[in-house]
Amino acid sequence: MMTQRRRTIGAGATLGAAVLLLSPTMAQASTEAGTEVEWPEEFTSAYTVMATPDEVIDSDGEVSPGEEGATGDFMFWINSEEEVICYEITLEGVTGGYESPALTATHIHEAAAGEPGPPRLAFPDPAPIGDEPRTSTGCMAGPFMTGVEGDDDADTGEGFSLAEIEADPAGYYADPHTEEFVPGVVRGQLMQVPLDGIETGGGGMQQSSSQIGVFAGAGVLALAGASAFMLIRRNQAA
């Protein structure tokens, strides 16, 4: 039964979801980092990250600029009730291979701007290496693992809940790590964005892309999804 908190998702966000489902380059989520799942029926929040090299901080809390000219665009959709996170990651201007002690080299870390912090989620690294843009798209469900051991000798993803991101998105950042820029090639803090034109916070449920059946053609969906993505960017800037 639908709860009263659920709202109908806007067409732009719905089409964006459909683009992810139809993408032929969808990356396979690591079964160690999290279980690969289909696009869920609903979401509780969404976030964007504009990652740049000047935001990178090393493990000692010192500024450690990443690769000059590189950029990272991250979009995250969360259903914290089902512990599912969907992601769309694009890297441009990034060279060389990845390097990290974690299961993958692309993460969400827990720390405020200007501070280092442990990885909480590990995502499939954008590919292909040596070509542009590098992309990674999919959905994964908890329990989550990072492959990194914390001060308590437990994996830094163990016991992590997506509701923790919803409670304080500015306390988390996303970054990839490369062989040349091990502290991070680019970095950016999570910023919440609307799913349907209204900031929903951590509680407003949204209906999913599974209800979109009236649109035909992946090309049309891709174009509309890209337009919706840019609209979210403009709304965020405003």
mmCIF file of C-alpha atoms in Angstrom, residues 116-233:
data_model
loop_
_atom_site.group_PDB
_atom_site.id
_atom_site.type_symbol
_atom_site.label_atom_id
_atom_site.label_comp_id
_atom_site.label_asym_id
_atom_site.label_seq_id
_atom_site.Cartn_x
_atom_site.Cartn_y
_atom_site.Cartn_z
ATOM 1 C CA PRO A 116 39.646 13.493 5.129
ATOM 2 C CA GLY A 117 37.421 10.582 6.057
ATOM 3 C CA PRO A 118 36.924 6.846 5.604
ATOM 4 C CA PRO A 119 35.162 5.361 2.568
ATOM 5 C CA ARG A 120 31.630 4.144 3.305
ATOM 6 C CA LEU A 121 30.588 3.020 -0.185
ATOM 7 C CA ALA A 122 32.650 1.642 -3.080
ATOM 8 C CA PHE A 123 31.370 1.893 -6.669
ATOM 9 C CA PRO A 124 32.524 0.259 -9.907
ATOM 10 C CA ASP A 125 35.258 2.422 -11.415
ATOM 11 C CA PRO A 126 34.239 4.489 -14.454
ATOM 12 C CA ALA A 127 35.505 2.993 -17.699
ATOM 13 C CA PRO A 128 37.086 2.628 -20.165
ATOM 14 C CA ILE A 129 40.566 3.626 -19.025
ATOM 15 C CA GLY A 130 42.348 5.625 -21.700
ATOM 16 C CA ASP A 131 39.155 6.921 -23.308
ATOM 17 C CA GLU A 132 36.756 9.751 -22.525
ATOM 18 C CA PRO A 133 34.409 10.161 -20.946
ATOM 19 C CA ARG A 134 34.727 7.386 -18.365
ATOM 20 C CA THR A 135 31.354 6.294 -17.020
ATOM 21 C CA SER A 136 29.854 4.004 -14.405
ATOM 22 C CA THR A 137 26.124 3.463 -13.958
ATOM 23 C CA GLY A 138 23.992 1.076 -11.915
ATOM 24 C CA CYS A 139 22.311 0.355 -8.590
ATOM 25 C CA MET A 140 23.487 -1.592 -5.555
ATOM 26 C CA ALA A 141 21.988 -2.642 -2.246
ATOM 27 C CA GLY A 142 23.484 -3.161 1.187
ATOM 28 C CA PRO A 143 24.988 -4.519 3.250
ATOM 29 C CA PHE A 144 27.959 -2.552 1.963
ATOM 30 C CA MET A 145 31.677 -3.274 2.140
ATOM 31 C CA THR A 146 34.689 -1.177 1.103
ATOM 32 C CA GLY A 147 37.631 -3.504 1.723
ATOM 33 C CA VAL A 148 39.242 -0.888 3.983
ATOM 34 C CA GLU A 149 39.749 -1.597 7.679
ATOM 35 C CA GLY A 150 38.919 1.187 10.128
ATOM 36 C CA ASP A 151 40.328 1.991 13.556
ATOM 37 C CA ASP A 152 37.928 -0.528 15.083
ATOM 38 C CA ASP A 153 39.379 -3.283 12.850
ATOM 39 C CA ALA A 154 36.047 -3.530 11.009
ATOM 40 C CA ASP A 155 35.373 -2.762 7.352
ATOM 41 C CA THR A 156 34.521 0.945 6.987
ATOM 42 C CA GLY A 157 31.325 0.046 5.134
ATOM 43 C CA GLU A 158 30.138 -2.500 7.695
ATOM 44 C CA GLY A 159 26.863 -1.454 9.308
ATOM 45 C CA PHE A 160 26.647 1.723 7.216
ATOM 46 C CA SER A 161 23.117 2.895 6.413
ATOM 47 C CA LEU A 162 22.112 5.201 3.568
ATOM 48 C CA ALA A 163 19.922 7.096 6.038
ATOM 49 C CA GLU A 164 23.166 8.497 7.436
ATOM 50 C CA ILE A 165 23.772 10.298 4.131
ATOM 51 C CA GLU A 166 20.230 11.650 4.158
ATOM 52 C CA ALA A 167 20.728 12.988 7.685
ATOM 53 C CA ASP A 168 23.825 15.000 6.700
ATOM 54 C CA PRO A 169 24.684 14.966 2.972
ATOM 55 C CA ALA A 170 27.226 17.780 3.342
ATOM 56 C CA GLY A 171 29.176 15.462 5.631
ATOM 57 C CA TYR A 172 30.006 13.144 2.712
ATOM 58 C CA TYR A 173 32.110 13.499 -0.413
ATOM 59 C CA ALA A 174 32.736 11.479 -3.570
ATOM 60 C CA ASP A 175 36.046 10.851 -5.292
ATOM 61 C CA PRO A 176 38.022 8.448 -7.506
ATOM 62 C CA HIS A 177 41.685 7.569 -6.885
ATOM 63 C CA THR A 178 44.299 6.974 -9.588
ATOM 64 C CA GLU A 179 47.866 5.698 -9.704
ATOM 65 C CA GLU A 180 49.256 9.220 -10.033
ATOM 66 C CA PHE A 181 46.744 10.894 -7.717
ATOM 67 C CA VAL A 182 46.256 8.388 -4.921
ATOM 68 C CA PRO A 183 44.643 10.851 -2.427
ATOM 69 C CA GLY A 184 42.082 11.587 -5.131
ATOM 70 C CA VAL A 185 42.026 12.788 -8.714
ATOM 71 C CA VAL A 186 38.932 14.974 -8.105
ATOM 72 C CA ARG A 187 36.625 15.457 -5.119
ATOM 73 C CA GLY A 188 33.306 17.100 -4.267
ATOM 74 C CA GLN A 189 30.779 17.194 -1.414
ATOM 75 C CA LEU A 190 27.282 15.754 -1.836
ATOM 76 C CA MET A 191 24.533 18.300 -2.464
ATOM 77 C CA GLN A 192 20.862 17.351 -2.318
ATOM 78 C CA VAL A 193 18.722 17.982 -5.412
ATOM 79 C CA PRO A 194 14.966 17.679 -6.032
ATOM 80 C CA LEU A 195 13.433 14.543 -7.490
ATOM 81 C CA ASP A 196 10.225 16.243 -8.641
ATOM 82 C CA GLY A 197 10.931 19.939 -8.324
ATOM 83 C CA ILE A 198 10.431 19.915 -4.533
ATOM 84 C CA GLU A 199 13.151 19.279 -1.978
ATOM 85 C CA THR A 200 11.960 16.068 -0.368
ATOM 86 C CA GLY A 201 14.653 15.584 2.245
ATOM 87 C CA GLY A 202 15.065 12.110 3.656
ATOM 88 C CA GLY A 203 11.385 11.301 3.878
ATOM 89 C CA GLY A 204 9.503 12.017 0.656
ATOM 90 C CA MET A 205 8.991 8.851 -1.374
ATOM 91 C CA GLN A 206 9.009 9.048 -5.161
ATOM 92 C CA GLN A 207 7.467 6.683 -7.680
ATOM 93 C CA SER A 208 9.888 4.954 -9.990
ATOM 94 C CA SER A 209 10.716 4.701 -13.650
ATOM 95 C CA SER A 210 8.930 1.349 -13.851
ATOM 96 C CA GLN A 211 5.719 3.294 -14.492
ATOM 97 C CA ILE A 212 7.077 4.812 -17.673
ATOM 98 C CA GLY A 213 5.773 2.731 -20.537
ATOM 99 C CA VAL A 214 4.304 5.355 -22.815
ATOM 100 C CA PHE A 215 7.602 6.597 -24.182
ATOM 101 C CA ALA A 216 9.164 4.884 -27.169
ATOM 102 C CA GLY A 217 12.721 4.832 -28.349
ATOM 103 C CA ALA A 218 15.920 4.911 -26.328
ATOM 104 C CA GLY A 219 17.095 7.961 -28.260
ATOM 105 C CA VAL A 220 14.111 10.027 -27.132
ATOM 106 C CA LEU A 221 14.578 8.855 -23.557
ATOM 107 C CA ALA A 222 18.268 9.648 -23.588
ATOM 108 C CA LEU A 223 17.652 13.165 -24.890
ATOM 109 C CA ALA A 224 14.920 13.833 -22.342
ATOM 110 C CA GLY A 225 16.977 12.354 -19.542
ATOM 111 C CA ALA A 226 19.938 14.542 -20.408
ATOM 112 C CA SER A 227 17.681 17.604 -20.467
ATOM 113 C CA ALA A 228 16.284 16.705 -17.065
ATOM 114 C CA PHE A 229 19.793 16.248 -15.698
ATOM 115 C CA MET A 230 20.813 19.712 -16.914
ATOM 116 C CA LEU A 231 17.620 21.201 -15.472
ATOM 117 C CA ILE A 232 18.540 19.774 -12.073
ATOM 118 C CA ARG A 233 21.999 21.331 -12.441
#
